[in-house]
Amino acid sequence: MRWSVQGGIQLPTASREAPSRLTSRLPDLLQTLSLELEDEISVTARVGFDTDKDPAALRWLQRKFAREIASLSYLENNAPFIPVPYVIQVDANTDNAVRAPYVVVENPLGEPLVNAIPDLTLPQRETLAIALGESLARLHRLGPLPAKYGSLTGTDSRGVPVVGPLARSWGQSSRAEGPFENIKQYLSTELAHYSRVAQSDPKATPAVQALLAKLGTLLPYLIPNDAAMQRPALSYSDLRDTSIFASEDGSLGGIAGMEATILPACLAATLPVFLRRDGMYNRAYKDPARADRTLLSDTEAQHLRNICIDASRRVDPAFYVALVKGEKIRQMLEFLSTSNWEGLWRWDGDVRRELGLGGR
């Protein structure tokens, strides 16, 4: 992969005085900056925040950057149909001019969907939906992959991904979890992890705590028995409106997310957020604390979702099967990962009634 650990990107020294170009921050750890270079090249720089004072944070960030570089390298070599960020410069240490670990990547072509969609015509939006469906289906059938689930952390001498522990956000990374040998082991670990997260969340009421304790009783009804749905598949699931880029003509400019995971096929298959109205994106389960940033009307989202799915089925019919068979489990995991406890409570009752389990 093409990157440099030396050279001419000038970044502000990492400190608690965040620069004016700061665009986002993980709590007390990571700054994300948008920079404009010569020749109108737009880049994103992510810089460790006070990691020289916290060895645990430095190790977490170094592992994160290593996963990102490994993921981008694998995708660049094996998935040219998905434009991934071009890594300009990376340094995972603190003995540099910035005094912090950092990575600098060139932004994808075009604009993120949150800005691009309003300016695209319907035919251009349809072009984008087709490109996304085709790309996601191709990604879903990449291989060979190891027979285990976890984060992509590198490749071996044959170019096959190396699978390591799950990636956790900073503050939720006290223990290494995975890789996993089967879907039940993976899901049990996820439920246990988010139950621990809920214990320190004041919004997780005693009723929610009780729900989390028995949420695993749904899994036997939701896990597909089909072995093909449990085969390892690559998941590049940061498909938010701010991570997918579109060019002016509606072509796919790239995806800015930088970490890949190996998951069961039924969990790896997913659709871009702007096309979804299921699970936590269904207004019936929406977290009232989260802003509603819907880019499309429900009617247009359904139209483009159908186009996206049809395009994916032409490339790989198994992708659509995985979308359907893994839908409920993916929804459950999304509620958990976003701490949408109220939505999870309502969703759980509806799913139990749908399965004939009599609600709670």
mmCIF file of C-alpha atoms in Angstrom, residues 109-295:
data_model
loop_
_atom_site.group_PDB
_atom_site.id
_atom_site.type_symbol
_atom_site.label_atom_id
_atom_site.label_comp_id
_atom_site.label_asym_id
_atom_site.label_seq_id
_atom_site.Cartn_x
_atom_site.Cartn_y
_atom_site.Cartn_z
ATOM 1 C CA LEU A 109 -13.931 12.044 -4.519
ATOM 2 C CA GLY A 110 -17.052 14.147 -4.318
ATOM 3 C CA GLU A 111 -19.009 15.003 -1.212
ATOM 4 C CA PRO A 112 -20.392 12.938 1.664
ATOM 5 C CA LEU A 113 -23.999 11.935 1.060
ATOM 6 C CA VAL A 114 -25.263 14.275 3.732
ATOM 7 C CA ASN A 115 -24.142 17.126 1.448
ATOM 8 C CA ALA A 116 -24.385 15.449 -1.966
ATOM 9 C CA ILE A 117 -27.870 13.921 -1.959
ATOM 10 C CA PRO A 118 -29.840 17.210 -2.121
ATOM 11 C CA ASP A 119 -28.013 18.183 -5.337
ATOM 12 C CA LEU A 120 -28.405 14.833 -7.122
ATOM 13 C CA THR A 121 -31.265 14.221 -9.533
ATOM 14 C CA LEU A 122 -33.361 11.075 -9.183
ATOM 15 C CA PRO A 123 -31.506 9.309 -12.046
ATOM 16 C CA GLN A 124 -28.196 10.196 -10.381
ATOM 17 C CA ARG A 125 -29.436 8.844 -7.057
ATOM 18 C CA GLU A 126 -30.462 5.649 -8.848
ATOM 19 C CA THR A 127 -26.962 5.409 -10.340
ATOM 20 C CA LEU A 128 -25.514 5.698 -6.854
ATOM 21 C CA ALA A 129 -27.878 3.042 -5.462
ATOM 22 C CA ILE A 130 -26.827 0.621 -8.217
ATOM 23 C CA ALA A 131 -23.120 1.250 -7.586
ATOM 24 C CA LEU A 132 -23.554 0.684 -3.861
ATOM 25 C CA GLY A 133 -25.544 -2.523 -4.332
ATOM 26 C CA GLU A 134 -22.986 -3.963 -6.740
ATOM 27 C CA SER A 135 -20.020 -2.983 -4.553
ATOM 28 C CA LEU A 136 -21.490 -4.348 -1.328
ATOM 29 C CA ALA A 137 -22.357 -7.671 -2.982
ATOM 30 C CA ARG A 138 -18.839 -8.015 -4.386
ATOM 31 C CA LEU A 139 -17.382 -7.197 -0.996
ATOM 32 C CA HIS A 140 -19.589 -9.832 0.615
ATOM 33 C CA ARG A 141 -18.164 -12.639 -1.532
ATOM 34 C CA LEU A 142 -14.461 -11.764 -1.199
ATOM 35 C CA GLY A 143 -12.205 -14.599 -0.122
ATOM 36 C CA PRO A 144 -10.610 -16.796 0.909
ATOM 37 C CA LEU A 145 -11.104 -15.784 4.541
ATOM 38 C CA PRO A 146 -10.142 -17.528 7.793
ATOM 39 C CA ALA A 147 -12.830 -19.620 9.494
ATOM 40 C CA LYS A 148 -13.219 -17.228 12.416
ATOM 41 C CA TYR A 149 -14.770 -13.862 13.237
ATOM 42 C CA GLY A 150 -13.088 -10.689 14.462
ATOM 43 C CA SER A 151 -11.223 -7.598 13.268
ATOM 44 C CA LEU A 152 -9.003 -7.641 10.204
ATOM 45 C CA THR A 153 -5.552 -6.943 11.647
ATOM 46 C CA GLY A 154 -3.236 -7.819 8.756
ATOM 47 C CA THR A 155 -2.580 -10.358 6.003
ATOM 48 C CA ASP A 156 -0.403 -13.454 5.900
ATOM 49 C CA SER A 157 2.203 -14.372 3.280
ATOM 50 C CA ARG A 158 -0.577 -15.495 0.917
ATOM 51 C CA GLY A 159 -2.492 -12.243 1.271
ATOM 52 C CA VAL A 160 -5.237 -13.892 3.352
ATOM 53 C CA PRO A 161 -6.582 -11.683 6.166
ATOM 54 C CA VAL A 162 -5.374 -12.239 9.708
ATOM 55 C CA VAL A 163 -8.249 -12.059 12.189
ATOM 56 C CA GLY A 164 -7.747 -10.594 15.663
ATOM 57 C CA PRO A 165 -9.896 -9.472 18.614
ATOM 58 C CA LEU A 166 -12.960 -7.308 18.101
ATOM 59 C CA ALA A 167 -12.422 -3.572 17.853
ATOM 60 C CA ARG A 168 -13.985 -1.714 20.772
ATOM 61 C CA SER A 169 -14.402 2.005 21.198
ATOM 62 C CA TRP A 170 -12.136 3.812 23.635
ATOM 63 C CA GLY A 171 -13.535 3.363 27.121
ATOM 64 C CA GLN A 172 -15.006 -0.059 26.226
ATOM 65 C CA SER A 173 -11.742 -1.830 25.442
ATOM 66 C CA SER A 174 -10.605 -3.216 28.798
ATOM 67 C CA ARG A 175 -10.444 -6.817 27.603
ATOM 68 C CA ALA A 176 -9.530 -8.601 24.365
ATOM 69 C CA GLU A 177 -12.530 -10.427 22.899
ATOM 70 C CA GLY A 178 -12.125 -12.859 20.033
ATOM 71 C CA PRO A 179 -11.458 -14.011 17.461
ATOM 72 C CA PHE A 180 -14.449 -16.355 17.563
ATOM 73 C CA GLU A 181 -14.944 -19.831 16.146
ATOM 74 C CA ASN A 182 -18.741 -19.766 15.733
ATOM 75 C CA ILE A 183 -21.680 -17.383 15.584
ATOM 76 C CA LYS A 184 -23.089 -18.342 18.995
ATOM 77 C CA GLN A 185 -19.778 -17.577 20.685
ATOM 78 C CA TYR A 186 -19.585 -14.224 18.901
ATOM 79 C CA LEU A 187 -23.147 -13.179 19.741
ATOM 80 C CA SER A 188 -22.910 -14.307 23.372
ATOM 81 C CA THR A 189 -19.796 -12.163 23.777
ATOM 82 C CA GLU A 190 -21.535 -9.162 22.207
ATOM 83 C CA LEU A 191 -24.547 -9.473 24.517
ATOM 84 C CA ALA A 192 -22.309 -9.823 27.573
ATOM 85 C CA HIS A 193 -20.252 -6.804 26.523
ATOM 86 C CA TYR A 194 -23.245 -4.509 26.095
ATOM 87 C CA SER A 195 -24.778 -5.738 29.331
ATOM 88 C CA ARG A 196 -21.615 -4.476 31.044
ATOM 89 C CA VAL A 197 -21.904 -1.181 29.162
ATOM 90 C CA ALA A 198 -25.494 -0.780 30.361
ATOM 91 C CA GLN A 199 -24.503 -1.282 33.995
ATOM 92 C CA SER A 200 -22.730 2.083 33.978
ATOM 93 C CA ASP A 201 -25.375 3.869 31.889
ATOM 94 C CA PRO A 202 -27.934 5.781 33.996
ATOM 95 C CA LYS A 203 -30.398 5.617 31.088
ATOM 96 C CA ALA A 204 -30.493 1.819 31.308
ATOM 97 C CA THR A 205 -33.358 1.338 33.773
ATOM 98 C CA PRO A 206 -33.777 -1.820 35.890
ATOM 99 C CA ALA A 207 -36.321 -3.008 33.316
ATOM 100 C CA VAL A 208 -33.718 -2.613 30.574
ATOM 101 C CA GLN A 209 -31.148 -4.449 32.697
ATOM 102 C CA ALA A 210 -33.611 -7.319 33.087
ATOM 103 C CA LEU A 211 -34.276 -7.315 29.344
ATOM 104 C CA LEU A 212 -30.564 -7.514 28.562
ATOM 105 C CA ALA A 213 -30.207 -10.468 30.909
ATOM 106 C CA LYS A 214 -32.688 -12.501 28.860
ATOM 107 C CA LEU A 215 -32.081 -11.049 25.390
ATOM 108 C CA GLY A 216 -30.066 -14.125 24.481
ATOM 109 C CA THR A 217 -33.227 -16.251 24.618
ATOM 110 C CA LEU A 218 -34.157 -14.744 21.251
ATOM 111 C CA LEU A 219 -31.006 -15.970 19.524
ATOM 112 C CA PRO A 220 -32.138 -19.574 18.858
ATOM 113 C CA TYR A 221 -35.081 -18.143 16.908
ATOM 114 C CA LEU A 222 -32.984 -15.629 14.963
ATOM 115 C CA ILE A 223 -29.721 -17.409 14.076
ATOM 116 C CA PRO A 224 -30.020 -18.978 10.592
ATOM 117 C CA ASN A 225 -29.364 -22.725 10.525
ATOM 118 C CA ASP A 226 -28.023 -22.459 6.983
ATOM 119 C CA ALA A 227 -24.243 -22.980 7.081
ATOM 120 C CA ALA A 228 -23.841 -20.580 4.146
ATOM 121 C CA MET A 229 -25.198 -17.796 6.348
ATOM 122 C CA GLN A 230 -22.479 -18.442 8.921
ATOM 123 C CA ARG A 231 -19.520 -18.508 6.547
ATOM 124 C CA PRO A 232 -16.984 -15.742 7.259
ATOM 125 C CA ALA A 233 -17.591 -12.631 5.156
ATOM 126 C CA LEU A 234 -15.955 -9.227 5.047
ATOM 127 C CA SER A 235 -17.905 -6.407 6.638
ATOM 128 C CA TYR A 236 -17.061 -2.793 5.841
ATOM 129 C CA SER A 237 -20.058 -1.520 7.667
ATOM 130 C CA ASP A 238 -19.430 2.194 8.209
ATOM 131 C CA LEU A 239 -22.140 3.102 5.725
ATOM 132 C CA ARG A 240 -23.355 6.300 7.366
ATOM 133 C CA ASP A 241 -24.355 9.348 5.354
ATOM 134 C CA THR A 242 -21.116 11.069 6.368
ATOM 135 C CA SER A 243 -18.912 8.145 5.288
ATOM 136 C CA ILE A 244 -20.207 7.435 1.765
ATOM 137 C CA PHE A 245 -19.089 9.933 -0.882
ATOM 138 C CA ALA A 246 -20.825 10.639 -4.186
ATOM 139 C CA SER A 247 -19.559 12.535 -7.223
ATOM 140 C CA GLU A 248 -21.609 15.140 -9.065
ATOM 141 C CA ASP A 249 -22.836 12.576 -11.602
ATOM 142 C CA GLY A 250 -24.033 10.154 -8.918
ATOM 143 C CA SER A 251 -21.085 7.776 -9.194
ATOM 144 C CA LEU A 252 -19.646 6.304 -6.009
ATOM 145 C CA GLY A 253 -16.757 8.515 -4.938
ATOM 146 C CA GLY A 254 -15.616 6.303 -2.087
ATOM 147 C CA ILE A 255 -16.243 5.171 1.462
ATOM 148 C CA ALA A 256 -14.360 6.940 4.223
ATOM 149 C CA GLY A 257 -14.721 4.253 6.890
ATOM 150 C CA MET A 258 -11.364 2.631 7.560
ATOM 151 C CA GLU A 259 -11.854 -0.618 9.519
ATOM 152 C CA ALA A 260 -12.996 -3.991 8.195
ATOM 153 C CA THR A 261 -14.304 -6.931 10.206
ATOM 154 C CA ILE A 262 -14.818 -10.613 9.435
ATOM 155 C CA LEU A 263 -18.363 -11.590 10.463
ATOM 156 C CA PRO A 264 -20.893 -14.337 9.753
ATOM 157 C CA ALA A 265 -22.328 -13.707 6.283
ATOM 158 C CA CYS A 266 -25.799 -13.009 7.688
ATOM 159 C CA LEU A 267 -24.356 -10.204 9.840
ATOM 160 C CA ALA A 268 -21.859 -8.847 7.313
ATOM 161 C CA ALA A 269 -24.565 -8.060 4.751
ATOM 162 C CA THR A 270 -26.066 -4.613 5.255
ATOM 163 C CA LEU A 271 -27.348 -1.577 3.379
ATOM 164 C CA PRO A 272 -26.358 2.107 3.537
ATOM 165 C CA VAL A 273 -28.073 4.035 6.302
ATOM 166 C CA PHE A 274 -29.737 6.539 3.952
ATOM 167 C CA LEU A 275 -31.777 3.699 2.401
ATOM 168 C CA ARG A 276 -32.880 2.104 5.643
ATOM 169 C CA ARG A 277 -36.115 2.394 7.599
ATOM 170 C CA ASP A 278 -35.785 -0.806 9.632
ATOM 171 C CA GLY A 279 -34.627 -1.436 13.195
ATOM 172 C CA MET A 280 -33.275 1.661 14.915
ATOM 173 C CA TYR A 281 -34.000 3.657 11.739
ATOM 174 C CA ASN A 282 -37.709 2.870 12.049
ATOM 175 C CA ARG A 283 -39.444 5.850 13.648
ATOM 176 C CA ALA A 284 -41.236 3.459 16.018
ATOM 177 C CA TYR A 285 -37.896 2.678 17.657
ATOM 178 C CA LYS A 286 -36.059 5.944 17.180
ATOM 179 C CA ASP A 287 -33.951 7.229 20.036
ATOM 180 C CA PRO A 288 -35.518 10.610 20.919
ATOM 181 C CA ALA A 289 -32.089 11.903 21.937
ATOM 182 C CA ARG A 290 -30.672 11.415 18.433
ATOM 183 C CA ALA A 291 -31.304 13.979 15.716
ATOM 184 C CA ASP A 292 -33.367 12.836 12.736
ATOM 185 C CA ARG A 293 -31.149 13.355 9.688
ATOM 186 C CA THR A 294 -33.231 11.513 7.111
ATOM 187 C CA LEU A 295 -32.045 12.516 3.637
#
